[in-house]
XYZ file of C-alpha atoms in Angstrom:
280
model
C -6.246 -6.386 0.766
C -4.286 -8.216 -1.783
C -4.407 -7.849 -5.904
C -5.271 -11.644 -5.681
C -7.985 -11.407 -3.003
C -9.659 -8.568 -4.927
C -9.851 -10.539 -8.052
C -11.446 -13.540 -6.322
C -13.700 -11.369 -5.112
C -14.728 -10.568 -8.748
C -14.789 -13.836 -10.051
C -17.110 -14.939 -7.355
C -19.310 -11.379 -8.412
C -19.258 -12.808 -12.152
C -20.512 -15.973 -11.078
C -22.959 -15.193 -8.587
C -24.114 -11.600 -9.123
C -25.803 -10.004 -6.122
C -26.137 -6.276 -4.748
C -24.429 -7.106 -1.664
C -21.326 -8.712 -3.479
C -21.504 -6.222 -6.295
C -20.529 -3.108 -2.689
C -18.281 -5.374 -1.143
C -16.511 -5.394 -4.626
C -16.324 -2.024 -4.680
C -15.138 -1.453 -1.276
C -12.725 -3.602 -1.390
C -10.810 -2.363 -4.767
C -11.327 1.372 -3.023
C -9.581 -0.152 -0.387
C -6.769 -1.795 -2.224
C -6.530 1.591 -4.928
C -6.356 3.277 -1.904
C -3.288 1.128 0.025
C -1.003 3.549 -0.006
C -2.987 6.329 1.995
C -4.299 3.440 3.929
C -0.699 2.629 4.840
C 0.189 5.854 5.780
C -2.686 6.525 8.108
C -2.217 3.547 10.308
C 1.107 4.578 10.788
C -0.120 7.949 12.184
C -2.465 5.848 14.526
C 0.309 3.200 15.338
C 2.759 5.775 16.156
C 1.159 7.844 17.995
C -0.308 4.640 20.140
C 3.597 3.563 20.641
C 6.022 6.635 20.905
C 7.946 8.123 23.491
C 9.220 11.613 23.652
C 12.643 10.071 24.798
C 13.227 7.493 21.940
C 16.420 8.329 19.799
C 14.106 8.879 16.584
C 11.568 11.617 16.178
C 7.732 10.505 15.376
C 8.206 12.873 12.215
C 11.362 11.412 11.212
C 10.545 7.534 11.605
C 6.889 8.626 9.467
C 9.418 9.782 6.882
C 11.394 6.802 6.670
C 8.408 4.476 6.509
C 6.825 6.666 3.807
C 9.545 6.502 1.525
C 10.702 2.421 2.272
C 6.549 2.007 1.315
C 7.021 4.074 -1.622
C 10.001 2.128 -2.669
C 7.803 -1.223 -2.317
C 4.901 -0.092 -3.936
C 7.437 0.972 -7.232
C 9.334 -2.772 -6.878
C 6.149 -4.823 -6.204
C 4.322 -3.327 -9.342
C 1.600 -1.388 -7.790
C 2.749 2.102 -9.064
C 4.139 2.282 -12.068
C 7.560 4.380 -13.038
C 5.394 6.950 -15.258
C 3.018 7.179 -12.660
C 5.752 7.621 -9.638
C 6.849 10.538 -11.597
C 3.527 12.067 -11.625
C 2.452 11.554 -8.474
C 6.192 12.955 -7.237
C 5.121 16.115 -9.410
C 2.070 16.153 -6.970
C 4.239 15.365 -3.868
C 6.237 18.844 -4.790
C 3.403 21.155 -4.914
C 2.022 19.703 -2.121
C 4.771 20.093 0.058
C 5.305 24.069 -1.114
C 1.585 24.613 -0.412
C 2.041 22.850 3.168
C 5.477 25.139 3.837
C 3.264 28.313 2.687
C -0.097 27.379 4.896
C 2.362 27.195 7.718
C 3.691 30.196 7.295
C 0.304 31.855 7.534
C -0.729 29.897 10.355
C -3.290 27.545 9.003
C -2.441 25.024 10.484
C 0.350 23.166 13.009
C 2.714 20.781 13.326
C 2.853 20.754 17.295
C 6.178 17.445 17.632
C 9.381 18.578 15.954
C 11.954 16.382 13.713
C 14.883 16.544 11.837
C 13.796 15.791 8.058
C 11.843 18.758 7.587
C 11.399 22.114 5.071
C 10.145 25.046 6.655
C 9.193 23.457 9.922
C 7.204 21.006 7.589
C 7.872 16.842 8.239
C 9.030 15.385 4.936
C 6.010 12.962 5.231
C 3.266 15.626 4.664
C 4.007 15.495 1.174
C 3.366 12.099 1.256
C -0.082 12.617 2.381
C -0.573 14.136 -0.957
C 1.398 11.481 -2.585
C -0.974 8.977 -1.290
C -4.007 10.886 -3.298
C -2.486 11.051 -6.414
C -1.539 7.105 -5.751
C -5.267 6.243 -4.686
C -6.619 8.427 -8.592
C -3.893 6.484 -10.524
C -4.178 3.132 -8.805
C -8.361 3.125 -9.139
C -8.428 3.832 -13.079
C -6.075 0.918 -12.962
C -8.240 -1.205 -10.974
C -11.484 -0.895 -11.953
C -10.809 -0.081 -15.413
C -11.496 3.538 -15.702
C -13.056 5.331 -18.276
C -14.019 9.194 -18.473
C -15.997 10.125 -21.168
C -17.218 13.041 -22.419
C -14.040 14.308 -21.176
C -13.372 18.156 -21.205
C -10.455 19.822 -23.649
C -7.496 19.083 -21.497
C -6.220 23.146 -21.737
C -9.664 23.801 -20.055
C -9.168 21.120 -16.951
C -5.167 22.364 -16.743
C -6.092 26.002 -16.570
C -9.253 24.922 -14.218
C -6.517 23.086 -11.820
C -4.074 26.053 -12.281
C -6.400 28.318 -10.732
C -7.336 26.440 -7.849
C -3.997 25.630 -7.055
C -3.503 29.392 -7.345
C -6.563 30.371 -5.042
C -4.812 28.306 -2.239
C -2.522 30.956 -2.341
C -4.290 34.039 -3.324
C -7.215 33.731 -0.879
C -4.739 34.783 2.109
C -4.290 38.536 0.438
C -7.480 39.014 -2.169
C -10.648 37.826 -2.492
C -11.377 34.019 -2.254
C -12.856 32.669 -5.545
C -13.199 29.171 -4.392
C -17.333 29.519 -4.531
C -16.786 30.594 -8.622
C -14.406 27.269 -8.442
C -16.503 24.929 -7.088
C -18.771 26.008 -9.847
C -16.456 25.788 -12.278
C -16.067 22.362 -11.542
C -19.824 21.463 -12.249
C -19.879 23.307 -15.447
C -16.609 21.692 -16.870
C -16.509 18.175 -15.886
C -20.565 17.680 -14.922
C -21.506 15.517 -17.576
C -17.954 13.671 -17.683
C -19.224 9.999 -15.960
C -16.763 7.871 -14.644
C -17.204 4.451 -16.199
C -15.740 1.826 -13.597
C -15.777 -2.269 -13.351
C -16.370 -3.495 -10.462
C -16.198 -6.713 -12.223
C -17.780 -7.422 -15.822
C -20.191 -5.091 -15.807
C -19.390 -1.342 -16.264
C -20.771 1.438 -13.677
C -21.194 5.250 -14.031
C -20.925 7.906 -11.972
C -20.889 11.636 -12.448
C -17.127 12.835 -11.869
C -18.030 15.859 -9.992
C -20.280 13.119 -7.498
C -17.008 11.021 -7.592
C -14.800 13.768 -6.549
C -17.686 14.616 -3.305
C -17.324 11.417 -2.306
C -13.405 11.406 -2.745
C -13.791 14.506 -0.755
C -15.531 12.829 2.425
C -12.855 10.108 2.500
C -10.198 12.696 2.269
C -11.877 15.009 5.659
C -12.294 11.312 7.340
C -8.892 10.878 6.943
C -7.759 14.348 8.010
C -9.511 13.862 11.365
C -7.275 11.189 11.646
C -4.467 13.126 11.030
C -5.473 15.633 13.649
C -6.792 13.194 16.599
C -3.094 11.377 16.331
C -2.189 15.392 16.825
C -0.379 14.644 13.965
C -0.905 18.477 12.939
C -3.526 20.684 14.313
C -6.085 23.595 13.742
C -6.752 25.893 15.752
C -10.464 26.145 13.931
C -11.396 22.740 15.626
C -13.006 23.712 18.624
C -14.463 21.789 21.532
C -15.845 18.940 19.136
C -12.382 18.314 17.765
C -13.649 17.648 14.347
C -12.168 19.717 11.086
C -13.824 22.547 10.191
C -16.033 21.149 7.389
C -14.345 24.160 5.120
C -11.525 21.472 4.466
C -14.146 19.181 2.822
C -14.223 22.165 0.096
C -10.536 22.536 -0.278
C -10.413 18.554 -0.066
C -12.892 18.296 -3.264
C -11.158 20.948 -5.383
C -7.620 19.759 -4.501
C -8.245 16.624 -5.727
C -8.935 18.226 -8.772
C -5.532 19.785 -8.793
C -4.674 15.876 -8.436
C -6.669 14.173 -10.833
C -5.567 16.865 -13.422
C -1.587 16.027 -12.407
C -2.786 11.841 -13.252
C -3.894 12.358 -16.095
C -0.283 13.458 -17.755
C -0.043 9.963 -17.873
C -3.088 7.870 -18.488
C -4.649 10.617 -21.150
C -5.771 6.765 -22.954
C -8.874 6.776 -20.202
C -9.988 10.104 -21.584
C -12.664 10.280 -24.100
C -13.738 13.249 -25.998
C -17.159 12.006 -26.657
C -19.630 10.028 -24.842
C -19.376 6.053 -24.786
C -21.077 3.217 -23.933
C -18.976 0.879 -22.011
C -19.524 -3.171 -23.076
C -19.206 -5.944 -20.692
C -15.073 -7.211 -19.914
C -14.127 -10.799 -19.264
C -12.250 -11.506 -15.919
C-alpha cells in the first residue's frame, strides 16, 4: 500500500461517501501506518518458508540485516521522520533490555541461533518493538491525529514508568498489572482519538484504541511463534499465545505511545475539541 494509493482512496471517499469505502479507508491507512511491522512479519513468514539450516547466513542474522536496510529506506523515502527515528530508537533500546531480561527468566525462547545477538537475543527483536512505535507515529501522521482531553504529561510518563517497571518487578513481588490496566481507564478514558479517514473527523476512546492495537499486536505474535520465530512454553496443544500477552500487549503499547509523544506533543490537547471538516 502506497502513500499515493491511500490518498486516492480518500479522494474517491470525499466524492462518493459510503460506509463500505469510509472501512476500506481505514484499513488501508492502518495498513500503510503500519508498513513497517507489516514488513517485518512477512519476512518471518518468507524466511521461515525458504531457509536452510546449511546456508552460510543465519535466519536471525539475514532478519537483522533486512530490518535495518528497511529502516534505512523508510528514513530516506520520508516515511519516518529523523525526530521520530530517534524516538522510536529510544523504544527499540528498552525493548531489547526487556527481551535480554525475559530471557533470562525463561519467558520465552529463541529456539535457531545467530551471530548478531545480545544475551542470546537476535538484534531484530528490537525491531519488533521498533515497528510499534513506527505504526503510533506513522498513524497520527496519516490520519491526522488528534488526542484531546489529553492527560498532564508527568501523569502518562510516570503511568508508562511503572508499567515498564512491572515487566520487571512481577518476576520477584507482586504483579500490579490488574491496578495498571486500571490505571489506564482512569487516566486516559475520556482522551478520544480524533482521526481522518478522509474529510470527516472520527473518535474513538484511546483506551478502546489501544484494545484494538492490542489484538493486532497478539495476531501478530502468533505469527512470530508459528514461524518458531521464538517460542513459549505456555502455548500448549492449540499453539496459540497465552491470551495473558494480549494484557502485556495493551499496556506496552502504552509504554510506546508515551515514548511518541516526545515528539508530536502538537496532537495533544489539554481540553476537549471539536474537530472541523479538512480538505484533501
Amino acid at each position: 500500500m502506497t502513500g499515493l494509493s491511500v490518498a486516492n482512496l480518500e479522494r474517491r471517499q470525499a466524492k462518493s461517501p459510503s460506509a463500505l469505502g469510509l472501512t476500506a479507508l481505514i484499513l488501508a491507512k492502518i495498513a500503510y501506518a503500519a508498513l513497517f511491522g507489516i514488513l517485518i512479519l512477512s519476512a518471518l513468514i518468507l524466511t521461515r518458508l525458504i531457509w536452510q539450516d546449511d546456508w552460510p547466513l543465519a535466519r536471525y542474522d539475514a532478519l537483522v540485516i533486512f530490518a535495518v536496510t528497511t529502516q534505512i529506506v523508510f528514513i530516506w523515502r520520508g516515511l519516518e521522520t529523523w525526530e521520530e527515528a530517534k524516538v522510536i530508537l529510544i523504544f527499540h533500546i528498552t525493548g531489547t533490555v526487556m527481551e535480554i531480561f525475559k530471557l533470562a527468566q525463561g519467558s520465552w525462547d529463541y529456539p535457531d541461533q545467530g551471530i548478531l545477538e545480545i544475551g542470546g537475543v537476535p538484534l531484530f527483536s528490537g525491531f519488533m518493538y521498533a515497528s510499534v512505535g513506527s505504526f503510533i507515529a506513522r498513524a497520527i501522521r496519516i490520519f491526522h491525529i488528534q488526542f484531546a482531553p489529553y492527560p498532564a504529561f508527568w501523569m502518562t510518563f510516570l503511568l508508562a514508568l511503572a508499567i515498564y517497571v512491572n515487566f520487571y518487578t512481577h518476576h520477584y513481588t507482586y504483579d500490579i498489572r490488574w491496578a495498571l490496566f486500571a490505571a489506564t481507564f482512569i487516566l486516559f478514558w475520556r482522551t478520544r482519538i480524533w482521526f481522518y479517514p478522509a474529510t470527516n473527523p472520527l473518535a474513538i476512546r484511546l483506551p478502546v484504541g489501544a484494545f484494538l492495537s492490542a489484538f493486532l499486536l497478539w495476531i501478530a505474535e502468533n505469527i512470530g511463534t508459528f514461524t518458531r520465530t521464538w517460542t513459549y512454553e505456555t502455548q500448549g496443544d492449540t499453539g496459540i499465545v497465552d491470551i495473558g500477552k494480549f494484557g502485556s500487549w495493551y499496556l506496552l503499547l502504552f509504554v510506546a505511545f508515551v515514548t511518541v509523544t516526545l515528539v508530536v506533543r502538537d496532537a495533544m490537547h489539554p481540553k476537549p475539541i471539536q474537530p472541523t471538516p479538512r480538505e484533501i
